């Protein structure tokens, strides 16, 4: 009888341990956003602030939506608040609460770097207008004026990598 009671106690203990592990695992399943910490917090914060400009990260958490893995809320130095959604590689997917023209001045260095990257992609022409962008993961939009007078729009990420190039169009 004593062996039977030990066996039942052992089975009950194992079941409780498995159940507890299941509950712990369930708390981190998709849909359950968790606060970021450590290296993940640093990477997400750096990516968000690189896109939005100067500000303070007020919260950062996992985000289990279809295209995003992280959500970072930023209080900009201008006083406005934005939400930056990042993919699993800490690349900006969207910025909510920020207009396409963020009000964040485009520095001469950023303008030159974006223009050079866009011109290198198109191969010829001259750099026209350079703007901050906030759509489809783009951080900058550069207008390249081609030798025939048509214009091609080039969208760049926050890292100045070319994301998309539009077909040349005439005004």
XYZ file of C-alpha atoms in Angstrom:
171
model
C 0.000 0.000 0.000
C 2.844 2.373 0.831
C 4.364 1.898 -2.662
C 0.998 2.610 -4.255
C 0.674 5.866 -2.288
C 4.206 6.927 -3.248
C 3.423 6.165 -6.895
C 0.213 8.205 -6.779
C 2.008 11.075 -5.006
C 4.812 10.964 -7.592
C 2.338 11.036 -10.482
C 0.420 13.915 -8.923
C 3.642 15.887 -8.371
C 4.756 15.296 -11.966
C 1.346 16.335 -13.278
C 1.458 19.535 -11.229
C 4.953 20.329 -12.515
C 3.899 19.740 -16.125
C 0.773 21.832 -15.608
C 2.829 24.668 -14.113
C 5.258 24.544 -17.044
C 2.333 24.663 -19.458
C 0.929 27.731 -17.723
C 4.337 29.421 -17.797
C 4.756 28.614 -21.492
C 1.256 29.825 -22.244
C 2.055 33.222 -20.755
C 4.586 33.883 -23.528
C 2.601 32.597 -26.481
C 1.658 34.886 -29.360
C -0.879 37.475 -28.327
C 0.651 37.919 -24.887
C 2.871 40.980 -25.173
C 5.789 41.036 -22.725
C 7.938 44.020 -21.688
C 11.380 44.068 -23.296
C 14.558 44.117 -21.268
C 18.294 43.815 -21.764
C 19.710 43.632 -25.293
C 16.264 43.398 -26.916
C 15.161 46.600 -25.190
C 18.344 48.361 -26.286
C 18.049 47.211 -29.929
C 14.366 48.109 -30.159
C 14.941 51.516 -28.548
C 17.895 52.304 -30.809
C 15.932 51.343 -33.941
C 12.883 53.364 -32.918
C 14.850 56.498 -32.017
C 16.941 56.241 -35.208
C 13.665 56.461 -37.115
C 11.788 59.061 -35.060
C 14.608 61.357 -34.028
C 15.301 62.623 -30.498
C 12.956 61.476 -27.776
C 12.463 59.117 -24.856
C 11.307 55.525 -25.035
C 8.368 55.267 -22.642
C 7.643 51.558 -23.165
C 8.773 48.641 -25.301
C 7.202 45.201 -25.556
C 6.847 42.188 -27.763
C 4.131 42.485 -30.372
C 2.711 39.365 -31.953
C 0.866 40.888 -34.900
C 1.191 39.459 -38.400
C 4.159 41.615 -39.523
C 5.604 42.922 -36.285
C 7.529 41.514 -33.356
C 8.126 44.586 -31.204
C 6.258 47.762 -30.286
C 8.083 50.812 -28.945
C 6.337 53.946 -27.653
C 8.350 57.148 -27.902
C 7.768 60.606 -26.426
C 9.428 62.912 -28.956
C 11.295 66.000 -27.802
C 8.649 68.002 -29.686
C 6.087 66.677 -27.185
C 4.210 64.341 -29.525
C 3.977 60.606 -28.934
C 4.500 57.899 -31.532
C 4.327 54.121 -31.653
C 7.041 52.361 -33.646
C 6.443 48.776 -34.779
C 9.491 46.648 -35.591
C 9.973 43.267 -37.247
C 11.959 40.410 -35.710
C 15.205 41.936 -37.069
C 14.457 45.284 -35.371
C 13.670 46.944 -38.714
C 10.948 49.603 -38.636
C 7.662 48.413 -40.140
C 5.431 51.381 -39.289
C 5.348 54.534 -37.200
C 1.909 55.467 -35.935
C 1.047 58.923 -34.695
C 3.663 60.601 -36.838
C 2.865 62.354 -40.090
C 4.894 61.599 -43.219
C 6.509 64.965 -42.643
C 7.484 64.304 -39.067
C 8.459 67.841 -38.318
C 11.857 66.395 -37.534
C 14.279 68.480 -39.605
C 16.221 66.565 -42.220
C 19.888 67.173 -41.572
C 22.203 68.042 -44.445
C 24.124 64.828 -43.773
C 20.949 62.708 -43.972
C 19.819 64.562 -47.105
C 23.203 63.967 -48.777
C 23.406 60.324 -47.722
C 19.847 59.579 -48.900
C 20.451 61.415 -52.187
C 23.690 59.548 -52.856
C 22.090 56.160 -52.141
C 19.136 56.899 -54.415
C 21.327 58.246 -57.216
C 23.591 55.194 -56.997
C 20.533 52.953 -57.406
C 19.126 54.846 -60.406
C 22.559 55.328 -61.963
C 22.086 58.718 -63.616
C 20.400 62.062 -63.121
C 20.425 64.501 -60.255
C 18.907 64.565 -56.799
C 15.716 66.587 -56.501
C 13.567 66.709 -53.394
C 14.511 64.604 -50.352
C 11.857 64.062 -47.655
C 11.294 62.053 -44.549
C 8.786 59.285 -45.210
C 6.640 57.157 -42.931
C 4.970 54.557 -45.076
C 5.711 50.918 -45.807
C 8.876 50.896 -43.727
C 10.406 53.816 -45.632
C 12.269 56.523 -43.756
C 13.197 58.702 -46.747
C 11.842 59.400 -50.216
C 14.211 60.834 -52.805
C 13.227 62.265 -56.159
C 15.797 61.626 -58.892
C 15.451 63.842 -61.973
C 16.618 61.857 -64.977
C 18.443 63.386 -67.985
C 15.257 63.165 -70.126
C 13.349 65.264 -67.551
C 11.340 62.387 -66.054
C 11.468 61.701 -62.332
C 11.951 58.489 -60.382
C 11.080 58.214 -56.695
C 13.354 56.087 -54.553
C 12.305 54.959 -51.058
C 14.984 54.258 -48.470
C 14.973 52.642 -45.043
C 16.323 54.334 -41.930
C 19.655 52.652 -42.708
C 19.703 54.354 -46.161
C 19.242 51.056 -47.964
C 17.051 51.254 -51.078
C 13.667 49.624 -50.472
C 11.793 50.517 -53.681
C 12.347 52.432 -56.879
C 9.375 53.822 -58.781
C 9.186 53.817 -62.562
C 10.222 57.109 -64.167
C 7.301 59.523 -64.640
C 6.852 62.898 -66.228
C 5.121 65.721 -64.328
